[in-house]
Amino acid sequence: MGGVRTLTVWCQDWPVVAAVAAAGLPVAVPAAIVVGNEVVHCSATARAEGVRRGQRKRAAQGRCPELVLFEDDPERDARVFEPVAAAVEELAPGIEVVRPGLVALPAQGPVGFFGGAEAAAERLVDHVAAVAGVEAQVGVADGLFAATLAAHRGVIVPAGRVVDFLAPLGIAELDQPAERLAGRAELVDLLRRLGLRTLGAFAAVPERDVASRFGGQAVLAHRLARGVEERAHGRRRVPVELSVTQELDPPVDRVDAAAFVAKGLAERLHAGLVARGLACTRLGIRATTENGEELSRVWRCADPLTPQGISDRVRWQLDGWLTTTRLTSGIGVLRLDPEEVVDAAALQLGLLEQDLGDGADRAARALVHVQGLLGPEAVVTPVLGGGRGPADRVRFVPWGDERAPAADPGQPWPGRLPAPSPATVLVEPARVVVLDEDGADVGVTGRYELTAPPRRVLVDGRPAEVRGWAGPWPVDERWWDAGAANRAARLQVLTVAGDGAEQAFLLVRVGGRWAVEGVYD
């Protein structure tokens, strides 16, 4: 149910740690980040003195007179975090910076290389401490959300056990202060007042009820509580020409100049993506200095990036390289690579941001809006693939994902029904009785032959005469696996009711019983 097996490296209270480090103060000094006269982050030392997130500044200073206050500064957080990210990458290449203070990567590589999740976690924690002088914690779980919470506790969640791990955790885990998600604190407060105090209790509420009562953002939170990652956008192969490159003459060695370059390059990248109907969800930032030094970092983004989002990440990364990395010369070439893109329909465009275009574009955005309210699986596209039965051949793909069949329709499928297919396929086949001329049940032999010609069918207790029939078509799948074997037979019948109305059914016999699987128009 969870996502890809993920390893995260997390530095607790990173905004405060970064502010203290940038100011050159002792690590143990009680400190806090204040926004709008309110504490949004505080150090462990400050918490020991009674300082809490959400306190007014004066109340926090009353609890701890020695409290050092800092302004919120995302650029500072990213700049100071660069040595930590570089230290992690020395042992586990291919990291993605989720935000300053948190990096993620597929767990398979480091776990396999170091001989286990525990060994990999120990090596990463020791290396970050030795190289960057920062304490870190590692978590491993299925999916980014669960892996992040696992890192908060320094635990390894066994594969497939993410639901058991999340269920007893408090509902406040949905509101991570570092993520700065608008409205999430209000949602958590509302859920508490409704008596839903754990992720498991919230997950037990049907998703449709969550969507109808709380809205689209609550549906996303509900999916996380259930151990289902926010929908992984279908990855697309990124054309090389979508990358944008800027040669810097003279080379950039100052942060203010880097910020100017970042804005222009971000707008170029975004314009190229929009022209192709795409949006970026993983951004690669690569730089080459005048002396040939190469720098690279990938930023992972929960939502498709806007021009401002691209510009911010490029500026933060350049600030980190120019300030904390020992470069022998200025940056001469800067390149942005959209490592992963999705359909532009994933973007919630404002009314005046772009012409809505034709009806197909408007319909696509309307469907995306419905997905935001009810969840990705609320809007699906049927894709016809290979299989024997009608239900086997159809795969429902969330709108915006790649429309790939579940099985190759070009392969031979012995026992496949001939055309036409039923107009209606029942989700749960309905019980039916098939009788011969003497009123006895019609069965199927071991050679897939009917024991007698069908003469009457009882559907919901109402009899109908059989005017014609075809089949049976045998189904004998996975006979070598007792747990997954499927042995059945399908039969098409044309019936006529007492009022003369004709109706065609697709029947299936499984376990000695008949059922209606489909209805023909």
Short mmCIF file of C-alpha atoms in Angstrom, two decimals:
data_model
loop_
_atom_site.label_atom_id
_atom_site.label_comp_id
_atom_site.label_asym_id
_atom_site.label_seq_id
_atom_site.Cartn_x
_atom_site.Cartn_y
_atom_site.Cartn_z
CA MET A 1 0.00 0.00 0.00
CA GLY A 2 2.87 2.39 0.75
CA GLY A 3 5.26 3.98 -1.70
CA VAL A 4 8.79 3.18 -2.80
CA ARG A 5 11.16 1.99 -0.08
CA THR A 6 12.77 5.26 0.97
CA LEU A 7 15.66 6.28 3.21
CA THR A 8 15.65 9.75 4.72
CA VAL A 9 18.33 11.67 6.59
CA TRP A 10 16.83 14.30 8.89
CA CYS A 11 18.40 17.03 11.02
CA GLN A 12 16.18 18.02 13.91
CA ASP A 13 15.23 21.70 14.31
CA TRP A 14 17.23 22.55 11.20
CA PRO A 15 16.13 26.22 10.83
CA VAL A 16 17.36 26.87 14.36
CA VAL A 17 20.54 24.83 13.88
CA ALA A 18 21.30 26.75 10.68
CA ALA A 19 20.67 30.12 12.31
CA VAL A 20 22.89 29.31 15.27
CA ALA A 21 25.66 28.03 13.01
CA ALA A 22 25.47 31.07 10.72
CA ALA A 23 25.71 33.36 13.76
CA GLY A 24 28.73 31.47 15.10
CA LEU A 25 27.05 30.76 18.45
CA PRO A 26 27.50 27.64 20.61
CA VAL A 27 25.34 24.70 19.57
CA ALA A 28 23.71 24.43 23.02
CA VAL A 29 22.47 28.04 23.14
CA PRO A 30 18.65 28.25 23.57
CA ALA A 31 17.36 29.69 20.31
CA ALA A 32 14.14 30.13 18.36
CA ILE A 33 12.88 31.30 14.97
CA VAL A 34 10.19 33.96 15.15
CA VAL A 35 7.70 34.92 12.43
CA GLY A 36 5.12 37.61 13.08
CA ASN A 37 5.91 37.74 16.81
CA GLU A 38 5.28 33.98 17.10
CA VAL A 39 7.74 31.13 17.69
CA VAL A 40 7.72 28.74 14.71
CA HIS A 41 10.86 26.71 15.56
CA CYS A 42 12.90 26.29 18.73
CA SER A 43 15.94 24.29 19.78
CA ALA A 44 15.96 21.34 22.18
CA THR A 45 17.66 23.54 24.79
CA ALA A 46 14.88 26.10 24.50
CA ARG A 47 12.20 23.41 24.78
CA ALA A 48 13.81 22.20 27.99
CA GLU A 49 13.23 25.70 29.38
CA GLY A 50 9.53 25.65 28.43
CA VAL A 51 9.62 27.32 25.01
CA ARG A 52 7.11 25.86 22.55
CA ARG A 53 6.16 26.36 18.92
CA GLY A 54 3.18 28.72 18.66
CA GLN A 55 4.11 30.79 21.75
CA ARG A 56 4.20 34.57 21.54
CA LYS A 57 7.70 36.01 21.60
CA ARG A 58 7.23 37.72 24.95
CA ALA A 59 5.91 34.52 26.57
CA ALA A 60 8.86 32.54 25.22
CA GLN A 61 11.34 35.11 26.56
CA GLY A 62 9.56 34.99 29.90
CA ARG A 63 10.12 31.22 30.02
CA CYS A 64 13.76 31.54 28.94
CA PRO A 65 15.36 34.99 29.36
CA GLU A 66 18.54 33.76 27.62
CA LEU A 67 16.59 32.85 24.48
CA VAL A 68 18.28 34.02 21.26
CA LEU A 69 15.77 34.99 18.56
CA PHE A 70 16.32 34.77 14.80
CA GLU A 71 14.26 35.80 11.79
CA ASP A 72 13.02 33.16 9.36
CA ASP A 73 15.45 32.86 6.41
CA PRO A 74 14.99 29.95 3.93
CA GLU A 75 18.09 31.01 1.99
CA ARG A 76 20.23 30.71 5.12
CA ASP A 77 18.73 27.31 5.88
CA ALA A 78 19.56 26.01 2.39
CA ARG A 79 23.04 27.53 2.35
CA VAL A 80 24.10 25.99 5.65
CA PHE A 81 22.54 22.65 4.70
CA GLU A 82 24.71 22.18 1.61
CA PRO A 83 27.65 20.58 3.51
CA VAL A 84 25.22 18.11 5.10
CA ALA A 85 23.74 17.15 1.74
CA ALA A 86 27.23 16.79 0.30
CA ALA A 87 28.26 14.53 3.19
CA VAL A 88 25.27 12.23 2.64
CA GLU A 89 25.98 12.12 -1.10
CA GLU A 90 29.55 10.97 -0.47
CA LEU A 91 28.17 7.67 0.85
CA ALA A 92 24.84 7.49 -1.03
CA PRO A 93 24.92 9.13 -4.47
CA GLY A 94 21.71 10.31 -6.06
CA ILE A 95 20.13 12.07 -3.08
CA GLU A 96 17.20 14.44 -3.41
CA VAL A 97 16.86 17.49 -1.18
CA VAL A 98 13.24 17.54 -0.02
CA ARG A 99 13.82 20.71 1.94
CA PRO A 100 16.72 22.12 3.97
CA GLY A 101 17.16 19.66 6.84
CA LEU A 102 15.81 16.61 5.00
CA VAL A 103 17.20 14.51 2.14
CA ALA A 104 15.71 11.36 0.66
CA LEU A 105 16.89 8.59 -1.62
CA PRO A 106 15.80 5.09 -2.63
CA ALA A 107 16.81 2.77 0.19
CA GLN A 108 17.86 -0.11 -2.04
CA GLY A 109 21.31 1.27 -2.89
CA PRO A 110 22.76 2.11 0.55
CA VAL A 111 20.98 -0.77 2.28
CA GLY A 112 22.45 -3.26 -0.18
CA PHE A 113 25.90 -1.69 -0.18
CA PHE A 114 26.30 -1.50 3.60
CA GLY A 115 24.67 -4.87 4.27
CA GLY A 116 21.41 -3.79 5.88
CA ALA A 117 19.29 -0.78 6.84
CA GLU A 118 20.73 -0.52 10.35
CA ALA A 119 24.31 -0.57 9.07
CA ALA A 120 23.52 2.06 6.42
CA ALA A 121 21.86 4.31 9.00
CA GLU A 122 24.82 4.06 11.36
CA ARG A 123 27.35 4.86 8.64
CA LEU A 124 25.38 7.86 7.38
CA VAL A 125 24.87 9.34 10.86
CA ASP A 126 28.57 8.95 11.73
CA HIS A 127 29.70 10.40 8.42
CA VAL A 128 27.45 13.46 8.61
CA ALA A 129 28.67 14.14 12.14
CA ALA A 130 32.34 13.77 11.13
CA VAL A 131 32.19 15.81 7.92
CA ALA A 132 29.52 18.45 8.61
CA GLY A 133 29.59 18.51 12.41
CA VAL A 134 25.82 18.05 12.56
CA GLU A 135 23.69 15.47 14.35
CA ALA A 136 21.32 13.58 12.06
CA GLN A 137 18.82 10.74 12.25
CA VAL A 138 17.95 8.17 9.61
CA GLY A 139 14.62 6.53 8.89
CA VAL A 140 13.61 3.87 6.38
CA ALA A 141 10.01 3.08 5.38
CA ASP A 142 7.68 2.64 2.43
CA GLY A 143 7.09 6.15 1.07
CA LEU A 144 8.50 9.57 1.85
CA PHE A 145 5.96 10.59 4.51
CA ALA A 146 6.42 7.44 6.58
CA ALA A 147 10.21 7.53 6.08
CA THR A 148 10.29 11.12 7.36
CA LEU A 149 8.35 10.19 10.50
CA ALA A 150 10.61 7.16 10.92
CA ALA A 151 13.65 9.46 10.79
CA HIS A 152 12.11 11.62 13.52
CA ARG A 153 12.23 8.52 15.69
CA GLY A 154 15.39 6.98 14.24
CA VAL A 155 13.66 3.70 13.35
CA ILE A 156 13.58 1.26 10.46
CA VAL A 157 10.01 0.32 9.50
CA PRO A 158 9.82 -3.21 8.02
CA ALA A 159 8.62 -3.41 4.43
CA GLY A 160 4.85 -3.68 4.20
CA ARG A 161 4.30 -2.52 7.80
CA VAL A 162 3.84 1.18 7.16
CA VAL A 163 0.14 1.14 8.19
CA ASP A 164 0.99 -0.48 11.53
CA PHE A 165 3.72 2.12 12.08
CA LEU A 166 1.52 5.12 11.30
CA ALA A 167 -1.71 4.06 13.06
CA PRO A 168 -0.76 4.88 16.69
CA LEU A 169 0.99 8.17 15.88
CA GLY A 170 -0.69 11.42 16.90
CA ILE A 171 -2.77 13.35 14.38
CA ALA A 172 -0.39 16.32 14.81
CA GLU A 173 2.15 14.45 12.65
CA LEU A 174 0.19 15.65 9.62
CA ASP A 175 1.27 19.22 10.40
CA GLN A 176 5.03 19.27 9.97
CA PRO A 177 6.19 22.84 10.69
CA ALA A 178 9.10 22.66 8.24
CA GLU A 179 6.72 21.93 5.36
CA ARG A 180 4.76 25.15 5.92
CA LEU A 181 1.52 23.69 4.55
CA ALA A 182 -1.28 26.23 4.56
CA GLY A 183 -4.39 25.08 6.40
CA ARG A 184 -2.87 21.90 7.80
CA ALA A 185 -2.78 23.21 11.40
CA GLU A 186 -6.48 24.12 11.19
CA LEU A 187 -7.28 20.66 9.85
CA VAL A 188 -5.38 18.97 12.69
CA ASP A 189 -7.19 21.11 15.26
CA LEU A 190 -10.56 20.25 13.72
CA LEU A 191 -9.79 16.52 13.68
CA ARG A 192 -8.78 16.66 17.34
CA ARG A 193 -12.06 18.31 18.28
CA LEU A 194 -13.90 15.59 16.39
CA GLY A 195 -12.14 12.95 18.49
CA LEU A 196 -9.76 11.74 15.75
CA ARG A 197 -6.54 11.92 17.73
CA THR A 198 -4.38 9.37 15.88
CA LEU A 199 -3.47 8.78 12.25
CA GLY A 200 -5.14 5.38 12.48
CA ALA A 201 -8.44 6.90 13.64
CA PHE A 202 -8.36 9.40 10.77
CA ALA A 203 -7.43 6.68 8.28
CA ALA A 204 -10.48 4.64 9.35
CA VAL A 205 -12.83 7.37 8.09
CA PRO A 206 -14.01 6.59 4.52
CA GLU A 207 -12.23 8.77 1.98
CA ARG A 208 -15.49 9.89 0.38
CA ASP A 209 -16.68 11.25 3.75
CA VAL A 210 -13.40 13.10 4.18
CA ALA A 211 -13.74 14.65 0.71
CA SER A 212 -17.34 15.73 1.22
CA ARG A 213 -16.81 17.23 4.67
CA PHE A 214 -13.28 18.63 4.68
CA GLY A 215 -12.20 19.22 1.07
CA GLY A 216 -9.32 18.31 -1.21
CA GLN A 217 -6.40 19.13 1.08
CA ALA A 218 -7.87 16.89 3.77
CA VAL A 219 -8.05 14.05 1.24
CA LEU A 220 -4.30 14.35 0.65
CA ALA A 221 -3.69 14.25 4.41
CA HIS A 222 -6.03 11.26 4.70
CA ARG A 223 -4.05 9.35 2.08
CA LEU A 224 -0.85 9.95 4.03
CA ALA A 225 -2.51 8.75 7.25
CA ARG A 226 -3.50 5.54 5.43
CA GLY A 227 0.06 4.92 4.31
CA VAL A 228 -0.71 5.85 0.71
CA GLU A 229 1.71 8.36 -0.71
CA GLU A 230 0.41 11.37 -2.57
CA ARG A 231 -0.01 10.16 -6.11
CA ALA A 232 3.32 9.54 -7.76
CA HIS A 233 3.02 11.41 -11.02
CA GLY A 234 3.64 9.26 -14.06
CA ARG A 235 7.26 9.84 -14.98
CA ARG A 236 7.97 10.94 -18.51
CA ARG A 237 11.17 10.70 -20.49
CA VAL A 238 12.45 14.25 -20.53
CA PRO A 239 13.59 15.57 -23.91
CA VAL A 240 17.16 16.83 -23.81
CA GLU A 241 16.18 20.15 -25.38
CA LEU A 242 14.08 21.05 -22.32
CA SER A 243 17.23 21.66 -20.29
CA VAL A 244 18.33 25.29 -20.17
CA THR A 245 21.93 26.47 -19.92
CA GLN A 246 23.39 29.88 -19.16
CA GLU A 247 27.03 30.81 -19.73
CA LEU A 248 28.03 33.42 -17.19
CA ASP A 249 30.48 36.06 -18.35
CA PRO A 250 32.00 37.18 -16.10
CA PRO A 251 31.70 34.11 -13.82
CA VAL A 252 29.41 34.51 -10.82
CA ASP A 253 31.02 34.48 -7.38
CA ARG A 254 28.51 36.60 -5.42
CA VAL A 255 25.13 35.60 -4.05
CA ASP A 256 23.28 38.69 -5.34
CA ALA A 257 24.51 38.04 -8.88
CA ALA A 258 23.50 34.38 -8.55
CA ALA A 259 19.97 35.40 -7.52
CA PHE A 260 19.60 37.50 -10.68
CA VAL A 261 20.79 34.63 -12.88
CA ALA A 262 18.49 32.16 -11.11
CA LYS A 263 15.37 34.22 -11.85
CA GLY A 264 16.02 34.50 -15.56
CA LEU A 265 16.99 30.85 -15.99
CA ALA A 266 13.94 29.69 -14.02
CA GLU A 267 11.61 31.67 -16.29
CA ARG A 268 13.24 30.17 -19.40
CA LEU A 269 12.87 26.63 -18.08
CA HIS A 270 9.25 27.12 -17.07
CA ALA A 271 8.34 28.70 -20.43
CA GLY A 272 9.84 25.74 -22.29
CA LEU A 273 7.90 23.26 -20.17
CA VAL A 274 4.61 25.11 -20.54
CA ALA A 275 5.05 25.22 -24.33
CA ARG A 276 5.08 21.40 -24.30
CA GLY A 277 2.26 21.06 -21.77
CA LEU A 278 4.58 19.83 -19.01
CA ALA A 279 5.50 20.73 -15.43
CA CYS A 280 8.60 19.84 -13.39
CA THR A 281 8.52 17.82 -10.16
CA ARG A 282 12.24 16.99 -9.78
CA LEU A 283 14.75 19.70 -10.62
CA GLY A 284 18.40 19.07 -11.38
CA ILE A 285 20.75 22.01 -10.78
CA ARG A 286 24.23 21.69 -12.28
CA ALA A 287 27.08 24.18 -12.38
CA THR A 288 30.60 24.28 -13.77
CA THR A 289 33.21 26.69 -12.48
CA GLU A 290 35.68 28.58 -14.60
CA ASN A 291 38.36 26.04 -13.61
CA GLY A 292 36.23 23.05 -14.60
CA GLU A 293 34.85 22.03 -11.18
CA GLU A 294 31.44 20.36 -11.57
CA LEU A 295 28.64 20.68 -9.01
CA SER A 296 25.28 18.92 -9.06
CA ARG A 297 22.21 18.65 -6.87
CA VAL A 298 18.62 17.37 -7.35
CA TRP A 299 15.68 18.98 -5.54
CA ARG A 300 12.54 16.93 -5.01
CA CYS A 301 9.24 18.82 -5.10
CA ALA A 302 5.89 17.64 -3.75
CA ASP A 303 3.96 19.77 -6.25
CA PRO A 304 4.75 20.88 -9.82
CA LEU A 305 7.14 23.80 -9.68
CA THR A 306 6.10 27.34 -10.52
CA PRO A 307 8.64 29.85 -11.90
CA GLN A 308 9.07 31.24 -8.37
CA GLY A 309 9.58 27.75 -6.97
CA ILE A 310 12.28 27.01 -9.53
CA SER A 311 13.96 30.35 -8.92
CA ASP A 312 13.98 29.87 -5.13
CA ARG A 313 15.62 26.46 -5.32
CA VAL A 314 18.24 27.59 -7.81
CA ARG A 315 19.05 30.64 -5.69
CA TRP A 316 19.28 28.58 -2.49
CA GLN A 317 21.55 26.04 -4.14
CA LEU A 318 23.87 28.65 -5.66
CA ASP A 319 24.03 30.41 -2.32
CA GLY A 320 25.08 27.14 -0.68
CA TRP A 321 27.76 26.39 -3.27
CA LEU A 322 29.20 29.91 -3.30
CA THR A 323 29.20 30.25 0.49
CA THR A 324 30.06 26.82 1.88
CA THR A 325 31.90 25.01 -0.93
CA ARG A 326 35.59 25.78 -1.45
CA LEU A 327 35.52 26.78 -5.11
CA THR A 328 38.73 27.84 -6.87
CA SER A 329 36.84 30.15 -9.22
CA GLY A 330 33.41 31.57 -9.96
CA ILE A 331 30.58 29.67 -11.65
CA GLY A 332 30.90 29.94 -15.41
CA VAL A 333 28.08 27.67 -16.65
CA LEU A 334 24.73 26.96 -15.02
CA ARG A 335 22.29 24.33 -16.30
CA LEU A 336 18.80 23.35 -15.14
CA ASP A 337 17.53 19.86 -16.00
CA PRO A 338 13.89 18.84 -15.46
CA GLU A 339 14.70 15.39 -14.06
CA GLU A 340 11.03 14.42 -13.90
CA VAL A 341 8.02 16.02 -15.56
CA VAL A 342 4.27 15.47 -15.50
CA ASP A 343 1.39 16.65 -17.66
CA ALA A 344 0.66 20.32 -17.17
CA ALA A 345 -2.83 19.27 -16.15
CA ALA A 346 -1.28 18.56 -12.75
CA LEU A 347 -0.90 22.31 -12.29
CA GLN A 348 -3.75 24.26 -10.75
CA LEU A 349 -3.49 27.32 -12.97
CA GLY A 350 -5.01 30.60 -11.94
CA LEU A 351 -7.83 32.08 -14.00
CA LEU A 352 -5.65 34.74 -15.62
CA GLU A 353 -2.32 32.87 -15.75
CA GLN A 354 -2.93 31.31 -19.13
CA ASP A 355 -5.57 31.19 -21.83
CA LEU A 356 -7.78 28.20 -21.17
CA GLY A 357 -7.60 27.12 -24.80
CA ASP A 358 -10.05 24.65 -26.31
CA GLY A 359 -12.67 22.49 -24.63
CA ALA A 360 -10.28 19.60 -24.06
CA ASP A 361 -8.00 21.80 -21.95
CA ARG A 362 -10.91 23.08 -19.89
CA ALA A 363 -12.20 19.55 -19.36
CA ALA A 364 -8.74 18.36 -18.29
CA ARG A 365 -8.46 21.10 -15.68
CA ALA A 366 -11.95 20.34 -14.42
CA LEU A 367 -11.01 16.68 -13.97
CA VAL A 368 -7.85 17.64 -12.10
CA HIS A 369 -9.97 19.84 -9.82
CA VAL A 370 -12.21 16.85 -9.07
CA GLN A 371 -9.10 14.79 -8.28
CA GLY A 372 -8.03 17.47 -5.83
CA LEU A 373 -11.38 17.19 -4.04
CA LEU A 374 -11.94 13.44 -4.08
CA GLY A 375 -8.50 11.94 -4.62
CA PRO A 376 -6.55 10.80 -7.72
CA GLU A 377 -8.56 7.58 -8.13
CA ALA A 378 -11.83 9.54 -8.32
CA VAL A 379 -11.17 10.33 -12.01
CA VAL A 380 -9.92 7.40 -14.05
CA THR A 381 -9.49 6.45 -17.69
CA PRO A 382 -10.21 2.87 -18.83
CA VAL A 383 -7.38 1.20 -20.73
CA LEU A 384 -8.04 -2.01 -22.67
CA GLY A 385 -5.35 -4.67 -22.42
CA GLY A 386 -4.87 -8.41 -22.58
CA GLY A 387 -6.90 -10.96 -20.63
CA ARG A 388 -9.57 -13.63 -20.88
CA GLY A 389 -12.52 -12.10 -19.06
CA PRO A 390 -13.93 -8.59 -19.62
CA ALA A 391 -12.94 -7.42 -16.15
CA ASP A 392 -9.41 -8.78 -16.61
CA ARG A 393 -8.86 -6.72 -19.77
CA VAL A 394 -9.75 -3.30 -18.35
CA ARG A 395 -7.36 -1.27 -16.20
CA PHE A 396 -8.50 2.01 -14.68
CA VAL A 397 -5.70 4.59 -14.73
CA PRO A 398 -5.89 7.83 -12.67
CA TRP A 399 -6.34 10.84 -14.92
CA GLY A 400 -2.96 12.24 -15.96
CA ASP A 401 -1.04 8.97 -15.52
CA GLU A 402 0.41 7.02 -18.41
CA ARG A 403 -2.30 4.97 -20.12
CA ALA A 404 -0.47 1.66 -20.21
CA PRO A 405 -2.38 -1.66 -20.28
CA ALA A 406 -1.92 -4.07 -17.41
CA ALA A 407 -1.17 -6.93 -19.82
CA ASP A 408 -0.09 -7.05 -23.47
CA PRO A 409 -3.23 -7.35 -25.65
CA GLY A 410 -1.13 -8.73 -28.50
CA GLN A 411 -0.30 -11.97 -26.70
CA PRO A 412 -2.42 -15.11 -27.18
CA TRP A 413 -5.08 -15.52 -24.51
CA PRO A 414 -6.59 -19.03 -24.71
CA GLY A 415 -10.21 -18.94 -23.59
CA ARG A 416 -10.65 -15.23 -24.38
CA LEU A 417 -14.22 -14.22 -25.15
CA PRO A 418 -15.02 -13.28 -28.75
CA ALA A 419 -16.38 -9.86 -29.66
CA PRO A 420 -18.57 -8.08 -28.81
CA SER A 421 -17.75 -7.43 -25.15
CA PRO A 422 -20.49 -6.94 -22.54
CA ALA A 423 -21.77 -3.40 -22.25
CA THR A 424 -21.91 -3.72 -18.45
CA VAL A 425 -19.48 -5.68 -16.29
CA LEU A 426 -20.64 -6.23 -12.73
CA VAL A 427 -18.19 -5.41 -9.95
CA GLU A 428 -19.63 -8.29 -7.91
CA PRO A 429 -21.09 -11.07 -10.09
CA ALA A 430 -24.77 -11.75 -9.20
CA ARG A 431 -25.88 -15.29 -8.38
CA VAL A 432 -27.96 -17.01 -11.06
CA VAL A 433 -29.39 -20.48 -11.63
CA VAL A 434 -29.12 -22.26 -14.99
CA LEU A 435 -31.51 -25.21 -15.50
CA ASP A 436 -31.88 -27.87 -18.15
CA GLU A 437 -35.10 -29.17 -19.71
CA ASP A 438 -35.85 -31.33 -16.64
CA GLY A 439 -35.24 -28.48 -14.17
CA ALA A 440 -31.84 -29.80 -13.04
CA ASP A 441 -28.79 -27.62 -12.59
CA VAL A 442 -26.59 -27.33 -15.67
CA GLY A 443 -22.95 -27.99 -14.78
CA VAL A 444 -19.57 -28.09 -16.55
CA THR A 445 -17.49 -31.27 -16.81
CA GLY A 446 -13.76 -31.56 -16.28
CA ARG A 447 -13.37 -31.33 -20.07
CA TYR A 448 -15.25 -28.00 -20.04
CA GLU A 449 -18.43 -29.36 -21.60
CA LEU A 450 -21.98 -28.58 -20.43
CA THR A 451 -23.76 -31.44 -18.71
CA ALA A 452 -26.98 -30.52 -20.60
CA PRO A 453 -28.27 -27.78 -22.90
CA PRO A 454 -29.50 -24.75 -20.86
CA ARG A 455 -33.24 -24.12 -21.12
CA ARG A 456 -34.09 -21.68 -18.31
CA VAL A 457 -32.23 -19.05 -16.29
CA LEU A 458 -33.34 -17.68 -12.93
CA VAL A 459 -32.00 -14.14 -12.38
CA ASP A 460 -33.01 -12.65 -9.02
CA GLY A 461 -35.61 -15.44 -8.84
CA ARG A 462 -37.29 -14.36 -12.10
CA PRO A 463 -37.37 -17.11 -14.76
CA ALA A 464 -36.48 -16.52 -18.39
CA GLU A 465 -36.35 -18.94 -21.29
CA VAL A 466 -33.01 -19.51 -23.02
CA ARG A 467 -33.42 -18.76 -26.73
CA GLY A 468 -29.75 -19.26 -27.65
CA TRP A 469 -26.39 -19.89 -26.05
CA ALA A 470 -22.67 -20.11 -26.88
CA GLY A 471 -19.70 -21.60 -25.07
CA PRO A 472 -18.46 -22.57 -22.63
CA TRP A 473 -15.08 -20.84 -22.77
CA PRO A 474 -12.63 -22.44 -20.34
CA VAL A 475 -10.52 -20.54 -17.85
CA ASP A 476 -7.59 -22.39 -16.29
CA GLU A 477 -5.13 -19.81 -14.95
CA ARG A 478 -2.07 -20.26 -12.70
CA TRP A 479 -2.79 -23.97 -12.24
CA TRP A 480 0.70 -24.39 -10.79
CA ASP A 481 -0.06 -22.07 -7.82
CA ALA A 482 -2.68 -23.51 -5.47
CA GLY A 483 -3.20 -20.16 -3.76
CA ALA A 484 -3.78 -18.17 -6.97
CA ALA A 485 -5.25 -20.81 -9.31
CA ASN A 486 -8.45 -19.84 -11.14
CA ARG A 487 -10.55 -22.53 -12.81
CA ALA A 488 -13.85 -21.39 -14.31
CA ALA A 489 -16.03 -21.47 -17.43
CA ARG A 490 -17.95 -18.69 -19.20
CA LEU A 491 -21.22 -19.02 -21.08
CA GLN A 492 -23.19 -16.56 -23.22
CA VAL A 493 -26.99 -16.89 -23.12
CA LEU A 494 -29.78 -15.02 -24.88
CA THR A 495 -32.97 -15.05 -22.79
CA VAL A 496 -36.56 -13.98 -23.32
CA ALA A 497 -38.76 -13.02 -20.38
CA GLY A 498 -42.47 -13.61 -20.00
CA ASP A 499 -43.26 -10.16 -21.44
CA GLY A 500 -41.24 -10.93 -24.55
CA ALA A 501 -38.22 -8.76 -23.64
CA GLU A 502 -34.90 -10.19 -24.75
CA GLN A 503 -31.68 -9.88 -22.76
CA ALA A 504 -28.21 -11.34 -23.28
CA PHE A 505 -25.98 -12.28 -20.33
CA LEU A 506 -22.40 -13.39 -19.81
CA LEU A 507 -22.41 -16.11 -17.16
CA VAL A 508 -19.44 -17.56 -15.29
CA ARG A 509 -19.31 -20.79 -13.32
CA VAL A 510 -16.86 -20.90 -10.42
CA GLY A 511 -16.85 -23.41 -7.60
CA GLY A 512 -19.92 -25.20 -8.89
CA ARG A 513 -22.10 -22.08 -9.04
CA TRP A 514 -23.27 -19.77 -11.84
CA ALA A 515 -23.18 -15.98 -11.68
CA VAL A 516 -23.91 -13.08 -14.03
CA GLU A 517 -20.59 -11.45 -14.92
CA GLY A 518 -21.77 -9.11 -17.67
CA VAL A 519 -24.82 -7.82 -19.52
CA TYR A 520 -25.02 -7.18 -23.27
CA ASP A 521 -27.03 -4.36 -24.80
#
